[in-house]
Every structure is written in structure tokens, then in C-alpha cells.
Amino acid sequence: MNVTGVNLETVCGITSRLPENLLPEFAFAGKSNVGKSSLINGLMNRKAYARTSAQPGKTQTINFYNINEMLYFVDLPGYGYAKVSMELRAKWGRMIERYLKSSKQLKLIFLLVDIRHEPSENDKDMYNWIVHNGFLPVVIATKLDKINRSQIAKQSKLIRTSLGMPKDGVFIPFSAETKQGRDEIWQKIEELLPQKENA
């Protein structure tokens, strides 16, 4: 997709009311330092629209980005960051759950994991939680440029097995540096957009 318009339309904190959008929504979940903002910026063709931070755990809100007046990217708070209090983590969890259960437009959830490592318990919990809420997440393995090509198949198998992904589960390695995987992610999004009628 050719992204011509991006607008951070809504920012929801813990007590905010979630918007009732009319356009399809695509959510992004992942650990605090997994490269979520870099992925979203890469998909939007923007260098620093989604805020990247050297401080993991910075995203404490649900951010709704309007793309081309056609769809929303929904950036969920990063999880698993140790320096955040248990109480705040529990509130973020409830906020994410409220979104997953109440959004009428959520079409797909992308779960980001680091391709260099076996998924953490937090990653596994999030995967199972998404499945429990009735979605089969597309797993995006970030930081692809940080490993050798020869390691990709081995790491991909490790992640799929560790998460308990079904054989037909979609797994996309992604590099924020080279943009490898970007077209595949957009393809999954475009498959779920309403088809325009031919004039």
C-alpha cells in the first residue's frame, strides 16, 4: 500500500474511553523492547512518527493511527518491562483486554517477538491470551538483520514450536533496517480490507 496520510487520531490512557471507529483496525502487541515503534514507522513509511524510545515501557497508552482514511494501526502498550510496577502492569493488561473484547473493528493482531531469542513466558502468555480472545495472531519476528541468514530457519522453528503455533499460523520475519517482511505484512492487512467495487 502507498501510505499518503498518517494521523495519530486517538490516544487512550488507562481510564480513557475507547473510540468506536468505523474503519478496520489492526493491532500490534509485543514486549517493550521488541521494536514495535520501528515496525509501525516502517509500515507507514515514516522515520519517527510512532515514538521510539531508549526507555522500554514508554508506550503506556493505546495509540490509534489513521492510515489513508482507510484503516487504523492500533499500537498496544508494551508488556514485560521489569521496572514497571506490578500494579501498573495489571492496569495495562486490563486496558489491552478491554480493547480486545470491545473493539468491533479489530480484524487482526500482530504479535511481535525478537527472532534472536526463544519467546519469553510473557510472549507465550500474550500469544495464548490473544488466541483465548478468539484471534489467531500473525507472529512477526523482528530484528531479522541482527542474525545470520543461516540462523533464520532454526530460529523461526524455535519460535513457532515454543509458541505452539499451528502449521497454518502466519510467521513473518521482519527487519526495520532492510524492510524485509514489510510487503508480506501489508499483504495480510490488505486481504482483510473491504474490497472496493469496480466502477
mmCIF file of C-alpha atoms in Angstrom, residues 8-179:
data_model
loop_
_atom_site.group_PDB
_atom_site.id
_atom_site.type_symbol
_atom_site.label_atom_id
_atom_site.label_comp_id
_atom_site.label_asym_id
_atom_site.label_seq_id
_atom_site.Cartn_x
_atom_site.Cartn_y
_atom_site.Cartn_z
ATOM 1 C CA LEU A 8 -2.296 9.894 15.301
ATOM 2 C CA GLU A 9 -6.002 10.297 15.866
ATOM 3 C CA THR A 10 -6.675 8.930 19.358
ATOM 4 C CA VAL A 11 -4.528 8.263 22.429
ATOM 5 C CA CYS A 12 -6.227 6.232 25.170
ATOM 6 C CA GLY A 13 -4.889 6.014 28.700
ATOM 7 C CA ILE A 14 -5.931 3.587 31.415
ATOM 8 C CA THR A 15 -9.156 5.451 32.218
ATOM 9 C CA SER A 16 -9.936 6.679 28.697
ATOM 10 C CA ARG A 17 -12.991 5.591 26.805
ATOM 11 C CA LEU A 18 -12.029 3.598 23.726
ATOM 12 C CA PRO A 19 -13.094 5.082 20.380
ATOM 13 C CA GLU A 20 -15.839 3.465 18.334
ATOM 14 C CA ASN A 21 -14.107 3.595 14.974
ATOM 15 C CA LEU A 22 -15.803 2.742 11.712
ATOM 16 C CA LEU A 23 -12.655 1.703 9.833
ATOM 17 C CA PRO A 24 -10.888 -1.696 10.158
ATOM 18 C CA GLU A 25 -8.329 -1.909 12.977
ATOM 19 C CA PHE A 26 -5.047 -3.827 13.020
ATOM 20 C CA ALA A 27 -3.386 -4.134 16.424
ATOM 21 C CA PHE A 28 0.303 -4.539 17.291
ATOM 22 C CA ALA A 29 1.350 -6.214 20.551
ATOM 23 C CA GLY A 30 4.810 -7.058 21.825
ATOM 24 C CA LYS A 31 7.390 -6.756 24.564
ATOM 25 C CA SER A 32 8.599 -3.276 25.429
ATOM 26 C CA ASN A 33 11.927 -3.508 23.579
ATOM 27 C CA VAL A 34 10.914 -5.681 20.629
ATOM 28 C CA GLY A 35 10.935 -2.879 18.035
ATOM 29 C CA LYS A 36 7.201 -2.199 17.751
ATOM 30 C CA SER A 37 7.540 1.515 17.019
ATOM 31 C CA SER A 38 10.225 0.821 14.400
ATOM 32 C CA LEU A 39 7.934 -1.702 12.708
ATOM 33 C CA ILE A 40 4.970 0.671 12.694
ATOM 34 C CA ASN A 41 7.152 3.505 11.330
ATOM 35 C CA GLY A 42 8.447 1.132 8.632
ATOM 36 C CA LEU A 43 4.927 0.152 7.580
ATOM 37 C CA MET A 44 3.861 3.818 7.497
ATOM 38 C CA ASN A 45 6.984 4.917 5.583
ATOM 39 C CA ARG A 46 7.706 7.416 8.341
ATOM 40 C CA LYS A 47 11.037 7.747 10.104
ATOM 41 C CA ALA A 48 9.802 8.633 13.566
ATOM 42 C CA TYR A 49 6.039 9.051 13.646
ATOM 43 C CA ALA A 50 5.417 6.280 16.153
ATOM 44 C CA ARG A 51 7.582 7.228 19.090
ATOM 45 C CA THR A 52 10.636 5.052 19.549
ATOM 46 C CA SER A 53 12.330 5.209 22.906
ATOM 47 C CA ALA A 54 15.578 4.166 24.507
ATOM 48 C CA GLN A 55 13.458 3.671 27.616
ATOM 49 C CA PRO A 56 11.445 0.448 27.287
ATOM 50 C CA GLY A 57 7.937 0.634 28.703
ATOM 51 C CA LYS A 58 7.401 4.150 27.359
ATOM 52 C CA THR A 59 4.195 3.340 25.482
ATOM 53 C CA GLN A 60 1.632 3.487 28.279
ATOM 54 C CA THR A 61 -1.337 4.242 26.069
ATOM 55 C CA ILE A 62 -3.236 2.655 23.202
ATOM 56 C CA ASN A 63 -2.457 4.768 20.145
ATOM 57 C CA PHE A 64 -4.744 4.786 17.100
ATOM 58 C CA TYR A 65 -3.068 5.811 13.828
ATOM 59 C CA ASN A 66 -5.412 6.609 10.949
ATOM 60 C CA ILE A 67 -3.802 5.401 7.708
ATOM 61 C CA ASN A 68 -5.048 6.907 4.418
ATOM 62 C CA GLU A 69 -8.539 7.285 5.930
ATOM 63 C CA MET A 70 -8.838 3.544 5.208
ATOM 64 C CA LEU A 71 -7.734 1.727 8.368
ATOM 65 C CA TYR A 72 -6.218 2.091 11.822
ATOM 66 C CA PHE A 73 -2.966 0.806 13.258
ATOM 67 C CA VAL A 74 -3.527 0.232 16.966
ATOM 68 C CA ASP A 75 -0.309 0.356 19.000
ATOM 69 C CA LEU A 76 -0.853 -1.520 22.282
ATOM 70 C CA PRO A 77 1.303 -0.883 25.393
ATOM 71 C CA GLY A 78 4.492 -2.939 25.557
ATOM 72 C CA TYR A 79 4.493 -5.664 28.176
ATOM 73 C CA GLY A 80 7.057 -7.447 30.292
ATOM 74 C CA TYR A 81 9.175 -4.497 31.361
ATOM 75 C CA ALA A 82 10.581 -5.218 34.824
ATOM 76 C CA LYS A 83 10.886 -1.631 36.079
ATOM 77 C CA VAL A 84 7.165 -1.033 35.783
ATOM 78 C CA SER A 85 5.229 -1.793 38.953
ATOM 79 C CA MET A 86 3.029 -4.891 39.132
ATOM 80 C CA GLU A 87 0.022 -2.653 39.733
ATOM 81 C CA LEU A 88 0.646 -0.624 36.577
ATOM 82 C CA ARG A 89 1.299 -3.775 34.552
ATOM 83 C CA ALA A 90 -2.023 -5.182 35.750
ATOM 84 C CA LYS A 91 -3.768 -1.958 34.664
ATOM 85 C CA TRP A 92 -2.154 -2.121 31.215
ATOM 86 C CA GLY A 93 -3.263 -5.744 30.941
ATOM 87 C CA ARG A 94 -6.856 -4.816 31.749
ATOM 88 C CA MET A 95 -6.689 -1.946 29.255
ATOM 89 C CA ILE A 96 -5.488 -4.263 26.464
ATOM 90 C CA GLU A 97 -8.107 -6.877 27.377
ATOM 91 C CA ARG A 98 -10.839 -4.237 27.337
ATOM 92 C CA TYR A 99 -9.735 -3.218 23.848
ATOM 93 C CA LEU A 100 -9.580 -6.797 22.531
ATOM 94 C CA LYS A 101 -13.043 -7.568 23.867
ATOM 95 C CA SER A 102 -14.801 -4.312 22.961
ATOM 96 C CA SER A 103 -13.452 -3.326 19.533
ATOM 97 C CA LYS A 104 -15.991 -4.023 16.818
ATOM 98 C CA GLN A 105 -13.483 -3.267 14.042
ATOM 99 C CA LEU A 106 -10.443 -5.311 15.115
ATOM 100 C CA LYS A 107 -9.536 -7.511 12.149
ATOM 101 C CA LEU A 108 -6.102 -8.868 13.041
ATOM 102 C CA ILE A 109 -3.496 -8.820 15.801
ATOM 103 C CA PHE A 110 0.217 -8.850 15.064
ATOM 104 C CA LEU A 111 2.327 -10.263 17.880
ATOM 105 C CA LEU A 112 5.971 -9.171 17.757
ATOM 106 C CA VAL A 113 8.784 -11.347 19.095
ATOM 107 C CA ASP A 114 12.572 -10.991 18.829
ATOM 108 C CA ILE A 115 13.893 -13.505 16.283
ATOM 109 C CA ARG A 116 17.176 -13.817 18.213
ATOM 110 C CA HIS A 117 15.604 -15.391 21.283
ATOM 111 C CA GLU A 118 13.178 -18.075 22.317
ATOM 112 C CA PRO A 119 9.852 -16.414 23.242
ATOM 113 C CA SER A 120 9.650 -15.402 26.902
ATOM 114 C CA GLU A 121 6.889 -16.519 29.263
ATOM 115 C CA ASN A 122 5.308 -13.104 28.678
ATOM 116 C CA ASP A 123 5.328 -13.726 24.912
ATOM 117 C CA LYS A 124 3.737 -17.148 25.360
ATOM 118 C CA ASP A 125 1.133 -15.751 27.730
ATOM 119 C CA MET A 126 0.265 -12.980 25.284
ATOM 120 C CA TYR A 127 0.010 -15.439 22.381
ATOM 121 C CA ASN A 128 -2.297 -17.729 24.358
ATOM 122 C CA TRP A 129 -4.307 -14.778 25.637
ATOM 123 C CA ILE A 130 -4.891 -13.481 22.096
ATOM 124 C CA VAL A 131 -5.982 -16.958 20.996
ATOM 125 C CA HIS A 132 -8.255 -17.216 24.058
ATOM 126 C CA ASN A 133 -9.906 -13.956 22.963
ATOM 127 C CA GLY A 134 -10.798 -15.507 19.607
ATOM 128 C CA PHE A 135 -7.963 -14.290 17.362
ATOM 129 C CA LEU A 136 -5.113 -16.150 15.676
ATOM 130 C CA PRO A 137 -2.235 -13.667 15.756
ATOM 131 C CA VAL A 138 0.196 -13.168 12.904
ATOM 132 C CA VAL A 139 3.622 -13.522 14.517
ATOM 133 C CA ILE A 140 6.243 -11.013 13.356
ATOM 134 C CA ALA A 141 9.836 -11.874 14.268
ATOM 135 C CA THR A 142 11.693 -8.565 14.486
ATOM 136 C CA LYS A 143 15.413 -7.720 14.358
ATOM 137 C CA LEU A 144 15.986 -10.045 11.407
ATOM 138 C CA ASP A 145 19.096 -8.078 10.401
ATOM 139 C CA LYS A 146 20.714 -8.985 13.747
ATOM 140 C CA ILE A 147 21.152 -12.681 12.848
ATOM 141 C CA ASN A 148 22.907 -14.533 10.030
ATOM 142 C CA ARG A 149 20.808 -15.850 7.170
ATOM 143 C CA SER A 150 21.856 -19.367 8.140
ATOM 144 C CA GLN A 151 20.129 -18.958 11.522
ATOM 145 C CA ILE A 152 16.733 -17.845 10.204
ATOM 146 C CA ALA A 153 15.185 -21.302 9.677
ATOM 147 C CA LYS A 154 16.385 -22.576 13.058
ATOM 148 C CA GLN A 155 15.148 -19.514 14.975
ATOM 149 C CA SER A 156 11.843 -19.496 13.101
ATOM 150 C CA LYS A 157 11.218 -23.139 14.013
ATOM 151 C CA LEU A 158 12.181 -22.477 17.652
ATOM 152 C CA ILE A 159 9.696 -19.601 17.932
ATOM 153 C CA ARG A 160 6.851 -21.438 16.180
ATOM 154 C CA THR A 161 7.321 -24.501 18.373
ATOM 155 C CA SER A 162 7.715 -22.514 21.588
ATOM 156 C CA LEU A 163 4.520 -20.527 20.980
ATOM 157 C CA GLY A 164 2.623 -23.639 19.916
ATOM 158 C CA MET A 165 1.672 -22.118 16.566
ATOM 159 C CA PRO A 166 -0.481 -24.252 14.261
ATOM 160 C CA LYS A 167 1.024 -25.337 10.938
ATOM 161 C CA ASP A 168 -1.035 -22.758 9.079
ATOM 162 C CA GLY A 169 -0.132 -19.971 11.534
ATOM 163 C CA VAL A 170 1.435 -16.992 9.748
ATOM 164 C CA PHE A 171 5.024 -16.171 10.717
ATOM 165 C CA ILE A 172 6.820 -13.201 9.130
ATOM 166 C CA PRO A 173 10.497 -12.349 9.806
ATOM 167 C CA PHE A 174 10.984 -8.559 9.662
ATOM 168 C CA SER A 175 13.907 -6.152 9.537
ATOM 169 C CA ALA A 176 13.436 -2.459 10.329
ATOM 170 C CA GLU A 177 16.783 -1.840 8.581
ATOM 171 C CA THR A 178 16.140 -3.561 5.235
ATOM 172 C CA LYS A 179 12.297 -3.543 5.404
#
